[in-house]
Amino acid sequence: LDGPFVTHLVKLASRLDVVVVAGMFEAIAGDHRIHNTAVVVDRRRGLALAHRKRHLYDAFGERESDRFQAGTEDVALIDIDGFSTAVVVCYELRFPAFIQDAADRGAELLLVPAAWVAGPLKEEHWTLMVRARAIENTMYVAGAGETGAGFCGRSMIVDPLGVVEAGLGEAAGVAVGDVTKERLASARARLPLVEQRRAAARTPAAKS
């Protein structure tokens, strides 16, 4: 995390006055495996967050756990321009409870850097779940999908009611969408799922 890749991102974020979220492979001392890590680099704070992928891609005939060490932490929250933001990596999008926990703790925006491997129905899984995570948590979701041979692409920005604001299809490029507190508040007033889950968690289960 203190090597040349993150150092370059810090300089880039400062020069362009942006926040950068990027995936990287992080070495582990004394272990042949590595972490699949997403970093958040802030224009002013430098390296602000590192999320080590907790749910590894042992599915569809792949065994990511042979090469990677799983992280151990829940999804951390970070403030990005006034929005409580969560970051998960790729396959973790398939774990709704993992993401719901972040929403119930206050997440308003979810960022998902991904190298989503292409395959039968995989593109449909990606687009469906990006929208589903937005709807069931009434939060914005921005999924950045790697493009090129073997990957799905399909980067997209989805609003809290599941409306796709911007998408790139199979091509690399820049997607731009509006993320506003007004839209977030309106969605959560109309569909108060997060508050209802919080209320249910506070209410003891009835005893038979």
mmCIF file of C-alpha atoms in Angstrom:
data_model
loop_
_atom_site.group_PDB
_atom_site.id
_atom_site.type_symbol
_atom_site.label_atom_id
_atom_site.label_comp_id
_atom_site.label_asym_id
_atom_site.label_seq_id
_atom_site.Cartn_x
_atom_site.Cartn_y
_atom_site.Cartn_z
ATOM 1 C CA LEU A 1 0.000 0.000 0.000
ATOM 2 C CA ASP A 2 3.022 2.284 0.241
ATOM 3 C CA GLY A 3 4.465 1.185 -3.106
ATOM 4 C CA PRO A 4 4.669 2.948 -6.477
ATOM 5 C CA PHE A 5 1.121 2.084 -7.619
ATOM 6 C CA VAL A 6 -0.663 3.747 -4.701
ATOM 7 C CA THR A 7 1.885 6.572 -4.679
ATOM 8 C CA HIS A 8 1.023 7.269 -8.319
ATOM 9 C CA LEU A 9 -2.704 7.243 -7.513
ATOM 10 C CA VAL A 10 -2.148 9.749 -4.703
ATOM 11 C CA LYS A 11 -0.371 12.106 -7.094
ATOM 12 C CA LEU A 12 -3.039 11.585 -9.755
ATOM 13 C CA ALA A 13 -5.914 12.295 -7.356
ATOM 14 C CA SER A 14 -4.213 15.465 -6.140
ATOM 15 C CA ARG A 15 -3.376 16.708 -9.641
ATOM 16 C CA LEU A 16 -6.867 16.065 -11.047
ATOM 17 C CA ASP A 17 -8.704 17.033 -7.822
ATOM 18 C CA VAL A 18 -10.669 13.766 -7.736
ATOM 19 C CA VAL A 19 -11.198 10.679 -5.600
ATOM 20 C CA VAL A 20 -9.792 7.507 -7.166
ATOM 21 C CA VAL A 21 -11.019 3.981 -6.418
ATOM 22 C CA ALA A 22 -8.849 1.236 -7.877
ATOM 23 C CA GLY A 23 -8.236 -2.470 -7.529
ATOM 24 C CA MET A 24 -4.788 -3.884 -6.872
ATOM 25 C CA PHE A 25 -3.007 -7.042 -5.772
ATOM 26 C CA GLU A 26 -1.418 -6.610 -2.345
ATOM 27 C CA ALA A 27 1.504 -8.789 -1.281
ATOM 28 C CA ILE A 28 1.412 -10.566 2.087
ATOM 29 C CA ALA A 29 4.708 -11.064 3.885
ATOM 30 C CA GLY A 30 5.494 -14.749 4.374
ATOM 31 C CA ASP A 31 2.558 -15.997 2.280
ATOM 32 C CA HIS A 32 2.516 -17.083 -1.366
ATOM 33 C CA ARG A 33 -1.022 -15.756 -1.628
ATOM 34 C CA ILE A 34 -1.999 -12.114 -2.043
ATOM 35 C CA HIS A 35 -4.931 -9.869 -1.165
ATOM 36 C CA ASN A 36 -7.352 -8.597 -3.796
ATOM 37 C CA THR A 37 -7.614 -5.061 -2.485
ATOM 38 C CA ALA A 38 -9.597 -1.979 -3.440
ATOM 39 C CA VAL A 39 -8.087 1.342 -2.405
ATOM 40 C CA VAL A 40 -9.749 4.727 -2.069
ATOM 41 C CA VAL A 41 -7.349 7.588 -2.694
ATOM 42 C CA ASP A 42 -8.589 11.034 -1.749
ATOM 43 C CA ARG A 43 -7.471 14.294 -3.322
ATOM 44 C CA ARG A 44 -6.564 15.682 0.113
ATOM 45 C CA ARG A 45 -6.212 12.704 2.461
ATOM 46 C CA GLY A 46 -4.130 10.452 0.227
ATOM 47 C CA LEU A 47 -4.780 6.755 0.851
ATOM 48 C CA ALA A 48 -8.050 6.912 2.780
ATOM 49 C CA LEU A 49 -9.278 3.299 2.724
ATOM 50 C CA ALA A 50 -8.139 -0.189 1.752
ATOM 51 C CA HIS A 51 -10.762 -2.938 1.529
ATOM 52 C CA ARG A 52 -9.388 -6.469 1.224
ATOM 53 C CA LYS A 53 -11.826 -8.735 -0.581
ATOM 54 C CA ARG A 54 -13.443 -11.007 1.986
ATOM 55 C CA HIS A 55 -15.617 -13.205 -0.239
ATOM 56 C CA LEU A 56 -13.361 -14.956 -2.733
ATOM 57 C CA TYR A 57 -14.407 -16.209 -6.157
ATOM 58 C CA ASP A 58 -14.618 -19.952 -5.596
ATOM 59 C CA ALA A 59 -17.378 -20.542 -8.138
ATOM 60 C CA PHE A 60 -18.001 -21.357 -11.799
ATOM 61 C CA GLY A 61 -15.031 -23.724 -11.719
ATOM 62 C CA GLU A 62 -12.623 -21.111 -10.346
ATOM 63 C CA ARG A 63 -10.760 -21.243 -7.007
ATOM 64 C CA GLU A 64 -9.551 -17.776 -6.171
ATOM 65 C CA SER A 65 -8.690 -18.978 -2.670
ATOM 66 C CA ASP A 66 -5.767 -20.978 -4.096
ATOM 67 C CA ARG A 67 -4.052 -17.704 -4.999
ATOM 68 C CA PHE A 68 -5.624 -15.122 -2.707
ATOM 69 C CA GLN A 69 -5.988 -14.660 1.037
ATOM 70 C CA ALA A 70 -9.432 -13.488 2.121
ATOM 71 C CA GLY A 71 -9.810 -10.284 4.076
ATOM 72 C CA THR A 72 -11.369 -10.433 7.527
ATOM 73 C CA GLU A 73 -13.144 -7.092 7.913
ATOM 74 C CA ASP A 74 -16.723 -6.028 7.271
ATOM 75 C CA VAL A 75 -17.313 -3.290 4.736
ATOM 76 C CA ALA A 76 -15.862 -0.024 6.029
ATOM 77 C CA LEU A 77 -17.559 3.312 5.422
ATOM 78 C CA ILE A 78 -15.797 6.445 4.238
ATOM 79 C CA ASP A 79 -17.080 9.945 3.566
ATOM 80 C CA ILE A 80 -16.690 10.996 -0.064
ATOM 81 C CA ASP A 81 -17.912 14.521 -0.729
ATOM 82 C CA GLY A 82 -20.595 14.231 1.943
ATOM 83 C CA PHE A 83 -21.818 10.752 0.996
ATOM 84 C CA SER A 84 -21.269 7.800 3.309
ATOM 85 C CA THR A 85 -19.616 5.370 0.921
ATOM 86 C CA ALA A 86 -18.931 1.633 0.975
ATOM 87 C CA VAL A 87 -16.568 -0.295 -1.288
ATOM 88 C CA VAL A 88 -16.754 -3.987 -2.181
ATOM 89 C CA VAL A 89 -14.777 -5.977 -4.737
ATOM 90 C CA CYS A 90 -16.279 -7.847 -7.687
ATOM 91 C CA TYR A 91 -17.724 -11.206 -6.475
ATOM 92 C CA GLU A 92 -18.761 -9.610 -3.163
ATOM 93 C CA LEU A 93 -21.645 -8.057 -5.105
ATOM 94 C CA ARG A 94 -23.275 -11.507 -4.858
ATOM 95 C CA PHE A 95 -23.565 -11.254 -1.046
ATOM 96 C CA PRO A 96 -26.585 -9.051 -0.308
ATOM 97 C CA ALA A 97 -26.376 -9.339 3.499
ATOM 98 C CA PHE A 98 -22.739 -8.177 3.394
ATOM 99 C CA ILE A 99 -23.828 -5.029 1.563
ATOM 100 C CA GLN A 100 -27.072 -4.572 3.500
ATOM 101 C CA ASP A 101 -25.038 -4.388 6.698
ATOM 102 C CA ALA A 102 -23.143 -1.424 5.246
ATOM 103 C CA ALA A 103 -26.402 0.255 4.206
ATOM 104 C CA ASP A 104 -27.905 -0.300 7.645
ATOM 105 C CA ARG A 105 -24.818 1.369 9.138
ATOM 106 C CA GLY A 106 -25.363 4.399 6.941
ATOM 107 C CA ALA A 107 -23.950 3.741 3.461
ATOM 108 C CA GLU A 108 -25.542 5.910 0.780
ATOM 109 C CA LEU A 109 -23.236 5.040 -2.106
ATOM 110 C CA LEU A 110 -21.672 1.695 -3.047
ATOM 111 C CA LEU A 111 -18.612 1.470 -5.294
ATOM 112 C CA VAL A 112 -17.816 -1.859 -6.949
ATOM 113 C CA PRO A 113 -14.542 -2.212 -8.868
ATOM 114 C CA ALA A 114 -14.759 -5.539 -10.691
ATOM 115 C CA ALA A 115 -13.070 -7.854 -13.156
ATOM 116 C CA TRP A 116 -16.303 -9.725 -13.889
ATOM 117 C CA VAL A 117 -15.382 -12.766 -15.947
ATOM 118 C CA ALA A 118 -17.487 -13.317 -19.060
ATOM 119 C CA GLY A 119 -19.502 -16.497 -19.462
ATOM 120 C CA PRO A 120 -23.019 -17.844 -19.960
ATOM 121 C CA LEU A 121 -25.468 -15.497 -18.192
ATOM 122 C CA LYS A 122 -22.627 -13.693 -16.378
ATOM 123 C CA GLU A 123 -23.403 -10.323 -17.983
ATOM 124 C CA GLU A 124 -27.023 -10.664 -16.912
ATOM 125 C CA HIS A 125 -25.963 -11.533 -13.366
ATOM 126 C CA TRP A 126 -23.803 -8.408 -13.175
ATOM 127 C CA THR A 127 -26.392 -5.951 -14.468
ATOM 128 C CA LEU A 128 -29.181 -7.528 -12.423
ATOM 129 C CA MET A 129 -27.239 -7.488 -9.158
ATOM 130 C CA VAL A 130 -25.886 -3.955 -9.517
ATOM 131 C CA ARG A 131 -29.488 -2.781 -9.841
ATOM 132 C CA ALA A 132 -30.760 -5.148 -7.123
ATOM 133 C CA ARG A 133 -28.203 -3.930 -4.569
ATOM 134 C CA ALA A 134 -29.274 -0.356 -5.342
ATOM 135 C CA ILE A 135 -32.993 -1.086 -4.960
ATOM 136 C CA GLU A 136 -32.877 -3.248 -1.839
ATOM 137 C CA ASN A 137 -30.718 -0.669 -0.045
ATOM 138 C CA THR A 138 -32.121 2.475 -1.703
ATOM 139 C CA MET A 139 -28.617 3.717 -2.386
ATOM 140 C CA TYR A 140 -26.535 4.674 -5.382
ATOM 141 C CA VAL A 141 -24.351 1.941 -6.865
ATOM 142 C CA ALA A 142 -21.485 2.543 -9.280
ATOM 143 C CA GLY A 143 -20.031 -0.636 -10.746
ATOM 144 C CA ALA A 144 -16.822 -0.407 -12.778
ATOM 145 C CA GLY A 145 -16.343 -3.517 -14.902
ATOM 146 C CA GLU A 146 -13.043 -4.388 -16.559
ATOM 147 C CA THR A 147 -13.244 -4.572 -20.342
ATOM 148 C CA GLY A 148 -11.359 -6.613 -22.908
ATOM 149 C CA ALA A 149 -11.067 -10.299 -23.738
ATOM 150 C CA GLY A 150 -12.609 -12.513 -21.088
ATOM 151 C CA PHE A 151 -14.404 -9.759 -19.160
ATOM 152 C CA CYS A 152 -17.944 -8.381 -19.230
ATOM 153 C CA GLY A 153 -17.390 -4.652 -18.979
ATOM 154 C CA ARG A 154 -20.881 -3.176 -18.472
ATOM 155 C CA SER A 155 -19.805 -0.370 -16.143
ATOM 156 C CA MET A 156 -22.885 1.427 -14.853
ATOM 157 C CA ILE A 157 -24.211 3.987 -12.391
ATOM 158 C CA VAL A 158 -27.574 3.156 -10.820
ATOM 159 C CA ASP A 159 -29.756 5.388 -8.662
ATOM 160 C CA PRO A 160 -31.484 4.369 -5.380
ATOM 161 C CA LEU A 161 -34.605 3.137 -7.184
ATOM 162 C CA GLY A 162 -32.693 1.042 -9.693
ATOM 163 C CA VAL A 163 -32.722 3.483 -12.606
ATOM 164 C CA VAL A 164 -29.577 3.195 -14.735
ATOM 165 C CA GLU A 165 -28.213 6.724 -15.033
ATOM 166 C CA ALA A 166 -25.236 5.848 -17.212
ATOM 167 C CA GLY A 167 -23.627 2.765 -18.704
ATOM 168 C CA LEU A 168 -20.785 1.853 -21.019
ATOM 169 C CA GLY A 169 -21.749 -1.520 -22.440
ATOM 170 C CA GLU A 170 -18.702 -3.532 -23.496
ATOM 171 C CA ALA A 171 -16.529 -0.496 -24.189
ATOM 172 C CA ALA A 172 -14.021 1.252 -21.980
ATOM 173 C CA GLY A 173 -14.780 4.891 -21.313
ATOM 174 C CA VAL A 174 -16.129 7.372 -18.795
ATOM 175 C CA ALA A 175 -19.671 7.201 -17.423
ATOM 176 C CA VAL A 176 -21.069 10.307 -15.739
ATOM 177 C CA GLY A 177 -24.135 10.397 -13.502
ATOM 178 C CA ASP A 178 -25.701 12.684 -10.915
ATOM 179 C CA VAL A 179 -25.542 11.597 -7.270
ATOM 180 C CA THR A 180 -27.731 13.830 -5.118
ATOM 181 C CA LYS A 181 -28.970 13.874 -1.547
ATOM 182 C CA GLU A 182 -32.386 14.954 -2.817
ATOM 183 C CA ARG A 183 -32.849 11.828 -4.941
ATOM 184 C CA LEU A 184 -31.562 9.651 -2.104
ATOM 185 C CA ALA A 185 -33.964 11.181 0.431
ATOM 186 C CA SER A 186 -36.896 10.944 -1.971
ATOM 187 C CA ALA A 187 -36.199 7.275 -2.681
ATOM 188 C CA ARG A 188 -35.865 6.402 1.000
ATOM 189 C CA ALA A 189 -39.056 8.273 1.872
ATOM 190 C CA ARG A 190 -40.996 6.333 -0.765
ATOM 191 C CA LEU A 191 -39.305 2.995 -0.066
ATOM 192 C CA PRO A 192 -38.061 2.986 3.559
ATOM 193 C CA LEU A 193 -36.391 -0.434 3.463
ATOM 194 C CA VAL A 194 -33.289 0.587 5.386
ATOM 195 C CA GLU A 195 -35.236 2.149 8.247
ATOM 196 C CA GLN A 196 -37.588 -0.837 8.355
ATOM 197 C CA ARG A 197 -34.639 -3.232 8.631
ATOM 198 C CA ARG A 198 -33.143 -1.113 11.413
ATOM 199 C CA ALA A 199 -36.475 -1.089 13.249
ATOM 200 C CA ALA A 200 -36.795 -4.861 12.909
ATOM 201 C CA ALA A 201 -33.285 -5.311 14.312
ATOM 202 C CA ARG A 202 -34.219 -3.189 17.349
ATOM 203 C CA THR A 203 -37.423 -5.145 18.028
ATOM 204 C CA PRO A 204 -36.982 -8.375 20.015
ATOM 205 C CA ALA A 205 -38.448 -11.457 18.368
ATOM 206 C CA ALA A 206 -41.712 -12.630 19.902
ATOM 207 C CA LYS A 207 -41.454 -15.729 22.072
ATOM 208 C CA SER A 208 -43.862 -18.577 21.419
#
